[in-house]
CSV table of N, CA, C and O in Angstrom, one decimal:
chain,number,residue,atom,x,y,z
U,1,UNK,N,335.4,121.9,45.6
U,1,UNK,CA,335.1,121.4,46.7
U,1,UNK,C,333.9,121.3,46.9
U,1,UNK,O,333.4,122.7,46.5
U,2,UNK,N,332.4,120.8,47.6
U,2,UNK,CA,331.5,120.6,47.6
U,2,UNK,C,331.0,121.3,49.1
U,2,UNK,O,331.9,120.6,50.3
U,3,UNK,N,330.3,122.0,49.5
U,3,UNK,CA,330.0,122.5,51.0
U,3,UNK,C,329.1,121.5,51.1
U,3,UNK,O,328.1,121.2,50.7
U,4,UNK,N,328.8,122.3,52.7
U,4,UNK,CA,327.7,121.7,53.0
U,4,UNK,C,326.3,122.6,52.7
U,4,UNK,O,325.1,121.1,52.5
U,5,UNK,N,326.2,123.2,52.4
U,5,UNK,CA,325.2,124.1,51.8
U,5,UNK,C,325.0,123.4,50.5
U,5,UNK,O,323.6,123.1,49.9
U,6,UNK,N,325.7,123.6,49.6
U,6,UNK,CA,325.8,122.4,48.2
U,6,UNK,C,325.2,121.0,48.3
U,6,UNK,O,324.1,120.9,47.6
U,7,UNK,N,325.9,120.5,49.3
U,7,UNK,CA,325.0,119.2,49.7
U,7,UNK,C,323.6,118.9,50.1
U,7,UNK,O,322.6,118.2,49.5
U,8,UNK,N,323.3,120.2,51.0
U,8,UNK,CA,322.0,120.3,51.5
U,8,UNK,C,320.8,120.4,50.5
U,8,UNK,O,320.2,119.8,50.0
U,9,UNK,N,321.5,121.7,49.6
U,9,UNK,CA,320.7,121.8,48.9
U,9,UNK,C,320.1,121.0,47.5
U,9,UNK,O,319.0,120.7,47.0
U,10,UNK,N,321.5,120.0,47.3
U,10,UNK,CA,321.2,119.3,46.1
U,10,UNK,C,320.0,118.2,46.7
U,10,UNK,O,319.8,117.3,46.0
U,11,UNK,N,319.9,117.7,47.7
U,11,UNK,CA,318.6,116.4,48.3
U,11,UNK,C,317.4,117.4,48.8
U,11,UNK,O,316.4,117.0,48.5
U,12,UNK,N,317.6,118.4,49.2
U,12,UNK,CA,316.5,119.5,49.6
U,12,UNK,C,315.5,119.4,49.1
U,12,UNK,O,314.2,119.5,48.5
U,13,UNK,N,316.0,119.7,47.2
U,13,UNK,CA,314.9,120.2,46.5
U,13,UNK,C,314.1,119.0,45.9
U,13,UNK,O,313.0,119.2,45.4
U,14,UNK,N,314.8,117.8,46.4
U,14,UNK,CA,314.0,116.7,45.9
U,14,UNK,C,313.0,116.1,46.9
U,14,UNK,O,312.5,115.3,46.6
U,15,UNK,N,313.9,116.0,48.1
U,15,UNK,CA,313.1,115.3,49.1
U,15,UNK,C,313.0,116.2,50.2
U,15,UNK,O,314.3,116.7,50.8
U,16,UNK,N,312.0,116.6,50.6
U,16,UNK,CA,311.3,117.7,51.4
U,16,UNK,C,312.1,117.3,52.9
U,16,UNK,O,312.3,118.4,53.7
U,17,UNK,N,311.7,116.1,53.1
U,17,UNK,CA,312.5,116.0,55.1
U,17,UNK,C,313.6,116.1,55.1
U,17,UNK,O,314.6,115.4,56.2
U,18,UNK,N,315.1,116.1,53.8
U,18,UNK,CA,315.8,116.5,54.2
U,18,UNK,C,316.6,117.5,55.1
U,18,UNK,O,315.5,118.7,55.2
U,19,UNK,N,317.0,116.9,56.4
U,19,UNK,CA,317.5,117.9,57.5
U,19,UNK,C,318.4,118.4,57.6
U,19,UNK,O,318.3,119.6,58.2
U,20,UNK,N,319.7,117.6,57.2
U,20,UNK,CA,320.8,118.4,57.7
U,20,UNK,C,321.9,117.7,56.7
U,20,UNK,O,321.6,116.5,56.1
U,21,UNK,N,323.1,118.1,56.3
U,21,UNK,CA,324.2,117.8,55.6
U,21,UNK,C,325.3,118.4,55.8
U,21,UNK,O,325.8,119.3,56.2
U,22,UNK,N,326.4,117.3,56.0
U,22,UNK,CA,327.6,118.0,56.5
U,22,UNK,C,328.6,117.0,55.7
U,22,UNK,O,328.8,115.9,55.4
U,23,UNK,N,329.7,118.0,54.9
U,23,UNK,CA,330.7,117.6,54.4
U,23,UNK,C,331.6,117.5,55.4
U,23,UNK,O,332.2,118.5,56.2
U,24,UNK,N,332.5,116.0,55.4
U,24,UNK,CA,333.0,116.1,56.7
U,24,UNK,C,334.7,116.7,55.8
U,24,UNK,O,335.2,116.4,54.9
U,25,UNK,N,335.3,116.7,56.7
U,25,UNK,CA,337.0,117.9,56.3
U,25,UNK,C,337.9,117.5,57.4
U,25,UNK,O,337.5,116.7,58.5
U,26,UNK,N,339.0,117.4,57.1
U,26,UNK,CA,340.3,117.8,57.7
U,26,UNK,C,340.8,118.8,58.4
U,26,UNK,O,340.0,119.7,58.3
U,27,UNK,N,341.8,118.8,59.2
U,27,UNK,CA,342.2,119.8,60.5
U,27,UNK,C,341.9,121.0,59.4
U,27,UNK,O,342.1,122.1,60.1
U,28,UNK,N,342.8,121.0,58.2
U,28,UNK,CA,342.9,122.0,57.3
U,28,UNK,C,341.7,123.0,57.0
U,28,UNK,O,341.5,123.6,56.1
U,29,UNK,N,340.5,122.1,57.1
U,29,UNK,CA,339.3,122.6,56.1
U,29,UNK,C,338.9,122.0,54.7
U,29,UNK,O,338.2,122.6,54.3
U,30,UNK,N,340.1,120.9,54.2
U,30,UNK,CA,339.4,120.7,52.9
U,30,UNK,C,339.3,119.2,52.9
U,30,UNK,O,339.0,118.3,53.8
U,31,UNK,N,337.7,119.3,52.0
U,31,UNK,CA,337.1,118.3,52.0
U,31,UNK,C,337.8,116.7,52.2
U,31,UNK,O,338.6,116.6,51.2
U,32,UNK,N,337.2,115.6,52.9
U,32,UNK,CA,337.7,114.1,52.9
U,32,UNK,C,337.2,113.7,51.7
U,32,UNK,O,337.7,112.4,51.2
U,33,UNK,N,336.0,114.4,51.1
U,33,UNK,CA,335.3,113.3,49.6
U,33,UNK,C,334.3,112.9,50.5
U,33,UNK,O,333.9,112.0,49.6
U,34,UNK,N,333.9,112.7,51.4
U,34,UNK,CA,332.5,112.4,51.8
U,34,UNK,C,331.7,112.9,52.6
U,34,UNK,O,332.2,114.0,53.4
U,35,UNK,N,330.4,112.8,52.9
U,35,UNK,CA,329.6,113.8,54.0
U,35,UNK,C,328.1,113.0,54.0
U,35,UNK,O,328.1,111.6,53.9
U,36,UNK,N,327.6,113.6,55.0
U,36,UNK,CA,325.9,113.0,55.8
U,36,UNK,C,325.1,113.8,55.5
U,36,UNK,O,325.3,115.0,55.3
U,37,UNK,N,323.9,113.3,55.2
U,37,UNK,CA,323.1,113.9,55.1
U,37,UNK,C,321.6,113.1,55.7
U,37,UNK,O,321.6,112.2,55.9
U,38,UNK,N,320.9,114.0,56.4
U,38,UNK,CA,320.2,113.5,57.7
U,38,UNK,C,318.7,113.7,56.8
U,38,UNK,O,318.3,114.9,56.4
U,39,UNK,N,317.5,112.9,56.7
U,39,UNK,CA,316.1,112.6,56.5
U,39,UNK,C,315.1,112.7,57.7
U,39,UNK,O,315.6,111.9,58.4
U,40,UNK,N,314.2,113.5,57.7
U,40,UNK,CA,313.0,113.0,58.6
U,40,UNK,C,312.2,111.8,58.5
U,40,UNK,O,311.8,111.3,59.2
U,41,UNK,N,312.4,111.7,57.3
U,41,UNK,CA,310.8,110.6,56.8
U,41,UNK,C,311.9,109.0,56.1
U,41,UNK,O,312.7,109.4,55.3
U,42,UNK,N,311.8,108.2,56.8
U,42,UNK,CA,312.5,107.2,56.4
U,42,UNK,C,312.0,107.0,54.8
U,42,UNK,O,313.4,106.3,54.0
U,43,UNK,N,310.7,107.0,54.5
U,43,UNK,CA,310.6,107.0,52.4
U,43,UNK,C,311.8,107.7,51.9
U,43,UNK,O,312.1,107.5,50.8
U,44,UNK,N,311.9,108.9,51.9
U,44,UNK,CA,312.7,109.8,51.6
U,44,UNK,C,314.3,109.7,51.5
U,44,UNK,O,314.4,109.3,50.6
U,45,UNK,N,314.1,108.8,52.5
U,45,UNK,CA,315.6,108.1,52.8
U,45,UNK,C,315.5,107.3,51.5
U,45,UNK,O,317.0,107.2,50.9
U,46,UNK,N,314.8,106.2,51.5
U,46,UNK,CA,315.3,105.3,50.5
U,46,UNK,C,314.7,105.7,49.3
U,46,UNK,O,315.7,105.0,48.0
U,47,UNK,N,314.0,106.5,49.2
U,47,UNK,CA,313.5,107.3,47.4
U,47,UNK,C,315.2,108.2,47.4
U,47,UNK,O,315.7,107.5,46.2
U,48,UNK,N,315.9,108.9,47.9
U,48,UNK,CA,317.0,109.4,47.4
U,48,UNK,C,318.3,107.8,47.2
U,48,UNK,O,319.0,108.6,46.5
U,49,UNK,N,318.3,107.1,48.5
U,49,UNK,CA,319.3,106.1,47.8
U,49,UNK,C,319.3,105.3,46.1
U,49,UNK,O,320.0,105.2,45.4
U,50,UNK,N,317.9,105.2,46.6
U,50,UNK,CA,317.6,104.7,44.9
U,50,UNK,C,317.5,105.7,43.9
U,50,UNK,O,318.2,105.3,42.6
U,51,UNK,N,317.4,107.0,43.7
U,51,UNK,CA,317.4,107.8,42.7
U,51,UNK,C,319.1,109.0,42.7
U,51,UNK,O,319.0,108.9,41.6
U,52,UNK,N,319.7,109.0,43.4
U,52,UNK,CA,320.7,109.8,43.7
U,52,UNK,C,322.2,109.0,43.7
U,52,UNK,O,323.2,109.6,43.5
U,53,UNK,N,322.2,107.6,44.0
U,53,UNK,CA,323.6,106.9,44.3
U,53,UNK,C,323.7,106.7,42.7
U,53,UNK,O,323.1,107.0,41.3
U,54,UNK,N,325.4,107.4,42.7
U,54,UNK,CA,325.9,107.0,41.4
U,54,UNK,C,325.8,108.8,40.3
U,54,UNK,O,325.4,108.7,38.9
U,55,UNK,N,324.9,109.5,40.8
U,55,UNK,CA,324.3,111.0,40.4
U,55,UNK,C,325.8,111.7,40.7
U,55,UNK,O,326.8,111.6,41.3
U,56,UNK,N,325.5,112.9,39.8
U,56,UNK,CA,326.9,113.9,39.9
U,56,UNK,C,326.4,115.1,40.9
U,56,UNK,O,325.4,115.3,40.8
U,57,UNK,N,327.6,115.6,41.5
U,57,UNK,CA,327.3,116.6,42.6
U,57,UNK,C,328.5,117.2,42.5
U,57,UNK,O,329.7,116.9,42.7
U,58,UNK,N,328.5,118.5,41.9
U,58,UNK,CA,329.6,119.3,41.8
U,58,UNK,C,330.6,118.8,40.0
U,58,UNK,O,329.7,118.2,39.0
U,59,UNK,N,331.7,118.1,40.4
U,59,UNK,CA,332.8,117.6,39.5
U,59,UNK,C,333.1,116.1,40.1
U,59,UNK,O,333.5,115.3,39.3
U,60,UNK,N,332.3,115.4,40.9
U,60,UNK,CA,332.5,114.4,41.6
U,60,UNK,C,331.0,113.4,41.3
U,60,UNK,O,329.9,113.9,41.9
U,61,UNK,N,331.0,111.8,41.2
U,61,UNK,CA,329.8,111.3,41.5
U,61,UNK,C,329.8,110.9,43.2
U,61,UNK,O,330.8,110.9,43.8
U,62,UNK,N,328.7,110.5,43.1
U,62,UNK,CA,328.3,110.9,44.7
U,62,UNK,C,327.7,109.3,44.7
U,62,UNK,O,327.0,109.1,44.1
U,63,UNK,N,328.1,108.4,46.0
U,63,UNK,CA,327.3,107.4,46.5
U,63,UNK,C,326.4,107.7,47.5
U,63,UNK,O,326.8,108.6,48.2
U,64,UNK,N,325.4,107.2,47.8
U,64,UNK,CA,324.0,107.0,48.6
U,64,UNK,C,324.0,105.7,49.2
U,64,UNK,O,323.7,105.2,48.4
U,65,UNK,N,323.9,105.7,50.4
U,65,UNK,CA,324.0,104.7,51.2
U,65,UNK,C,323.2,104.8,52.5
U,65,UNK,O,323.3,106.1,53.1
U,66,UNK,N,322.9,104.4,53.4
U,66,UNK,CA,322.2,104.4,54.9
U,66,UNK,C,323.6,104.0,55.6
U,66,UNK,O,324.1,103.4,55.7
U,67,UNK,N,323.4,105.3,56.4
U,67,UNK,CA,324.8,104.7,57.0
U,67,UNK,C,324.5,103.5,58.4
U,67,UNK,O,323.5,103.2,58.7
U,68,UNK,N,325.7,103.2,58.7
U,68,UNK,CA,326.1,102.2,59.7
U,68,UNK,C,325.7,102.7,61.1
U,68,UNK,O,326.2,101.9,62.1
U,69,UNK,N,325.6,104.0,61.5
U,69,UNK,CA,325.7,104.3,62.3
U,69,UNK,C,324.4,104.3,63.3
U,69,UNK,O,323.3,104.4,62.3
U,70,UNK,N,324.2,104.4,64.5
U,70,UNK,CA,322.8,103.9,65.1
U,70,UNK,C,322.1,105.4,64.9
U,70,UNK,O,322.1,106.3,64.5
U,71,UNK,N,320.8,105.2,64.6
U,71,UNK,CA,319.6,105.6,64.7
U,71,UNK,C,320.2,107.0,65.8
U,71,UNK,O,320.1,106.6,66.9
U,72,UNK,N,319.9,108.3,65.5
U,72,UNK,CA,319.0,109.1,66.3
U,72,UNK,C,318.0,110.1,66.1
U,72,UNK,O,317.5,109.9,65.0
U,73,UNK,N,317.8,110.8,66.5
U,73,UNK,CA,316.4,111.5,66.5
U,73,UNK,C,316.9,113.4,66.3
U,73,UNK,O,317.8,113.4,66.3
U,74,UNK,N,315.7,113.7,65.4
U,74,UNK,CA,316.2,115.1,65.1
U,74,UNK,C,316.4,116.0,66.6
U,74,UNK,O,317.3,116.9,66.3
U,75,UNK,N,315.9,115.7,67.5
U,75,UNK,CA,316.5,116.4,68.8
U,75,UNK,C,318.0,116.7,69.1
U,75,UNK,O,318.2,117.5,69.0
U,76,UNK,N,318.3,115.5,69.3
U,76,UNK,CA,319.4,115.4,69.4
U,76,UNK,C,320.7,115.8,68.2
U,76,UNK,O,321.7,116.3,68.6
U,77,UNK,N,320.2,115.5,67.0
U,77,UNK,CA,320.7,116.6,66.2
U,77,UNK,C,320.8,118.0,65.9
U,77,UNK,O,321.9,119.1,65.9
U,78,UNK,N,319.6,119.0,66.7
U,78,UNK,CA,319.6,119.9,66.4
U,78,UNK,C,320.3,120.0,68.1
U,78,UNK,O,321.2,121.2,67.8
U,79,UNK,N,320.5,119.4,69.2
U,79,UNK,CA,321.1,119.8,70.1
U,79,UNK,C,322.8,119.8,69.4
U,79,UNK,O,323.3,120.7,70.6
U,80,UNK,N,322.9,119.2,68.7
U,80,UNK,CA,324.6,118.9,68.9
U,80,UNK,C,324.8,120.6,67.8
U,80,UNK,O,325.9,121.3,68.1
U,81,UNK,N,324.2,120.4,67.0
U,81,UNK,CA,324.2,121.8,66.1
U,81,UNK,C,324.6,123.0,66.7
U,81,UNK,O,325.3,123.9,66.6
U,82,UNK,N,323.6,123.3,67.5
U,82,UNK,CA,323.4,124.4,68.8
U,82,UNK,C,325.1,124.2,69.5
U,82,UNK,O,325.3,125.5,69.5
U,83,UNK,N,325.0,123.5,69.9
U,83,UNK,CA,326.2,123.2,71.0
U,83,UNK,C,327.9,123.8,69.8
U,83,UNK,O,328.4,124.5,70.2
U,84,UNK,N,327.9,122.8,68.7
U,84,UNK,CA,328.6,123.4,67.5
U,84,UNK,C,328.8,125.0,67.5
U,84,UNK,O,330.2,125.3,67.0
U,85,UNK,N,327.2,125.3,67.2
U,85,UNK,CA,328.0,126.8,66.8
U,85,UNK,C,328.1,127.9,67.9
U,85,UNK,O,328.8,128.8,67.5
U,86,UNK,N,327.9,127.4,69.0
U,86,UNK,CA,328.3,128.1,70.1
U,86,UNK,C,329.6,127.7,70.3
U,86,UNK,O,330.0,128.8,70.8
U,87,UNK,N,330.0,126.8,70.3
U,87,UNK,CA,331.4,126.5,70.4
U,87,UNK,C,332.6,127.8,69.3
U,87,UNK,O,333.3,127.9,69.7
U,88,UNK,N,331.7,127.4,68.2
U,88,UNK,CA,332.7,128.1,67.2
U,88,UNK,C,332.6,129.5,67.5
U,88,UNK,O,333.1,130.3,66.9
U,89,UNK,N,331.4,129.9,68.2
U,89,UNK,CA,330.9,131.6,68.5
U,89,UNK,C,332.1,131.6,69.0
U,89,UNK,O,332.6,132.9,68.9
U,90,UNK,N,332.1,131.0,70.1
U,90,UNK,CA,333.5,131.1,71.3
U,90,UNK,C,334.5,131.3,71.0
U,90,UNK,O,335.5,132.4,71.3
U,91,UNK,N,335.2,130.3,69.8
U,91,UNK,CA,336.2,130.1,69.7
U,91,UNK,C,337.2,130.9,68.3
U,91,UNK,O,338.2,130.5,68.0
U,92,UNK,N,336.0,131.1,67.4
U,92,UNK,CA,335.7,132.0,66.3
U,92,UNK,C,336.0,130.8,65.0
U,92,UNK,O,336.1,131.0,64.1
């Protein structure tokens, strides 16, 4: 399985504006086989879509496409990450 850190580093080494990466997991902590990467610069996002689609990460090929989710700013992402870290700290 690929971790959040591995996914982030896979993109960060080529695109300096990669801001966050998250592998989606089920209740048992097992990867569901997909994840998300956020970029601060739209050009890096477009470049990653062109260059990284159908490349390999670990033992699996990856698909790279633009999310259908509404646009969010980096401040919102940071706020959510802080909230999740605080929650995890509280509940172990």
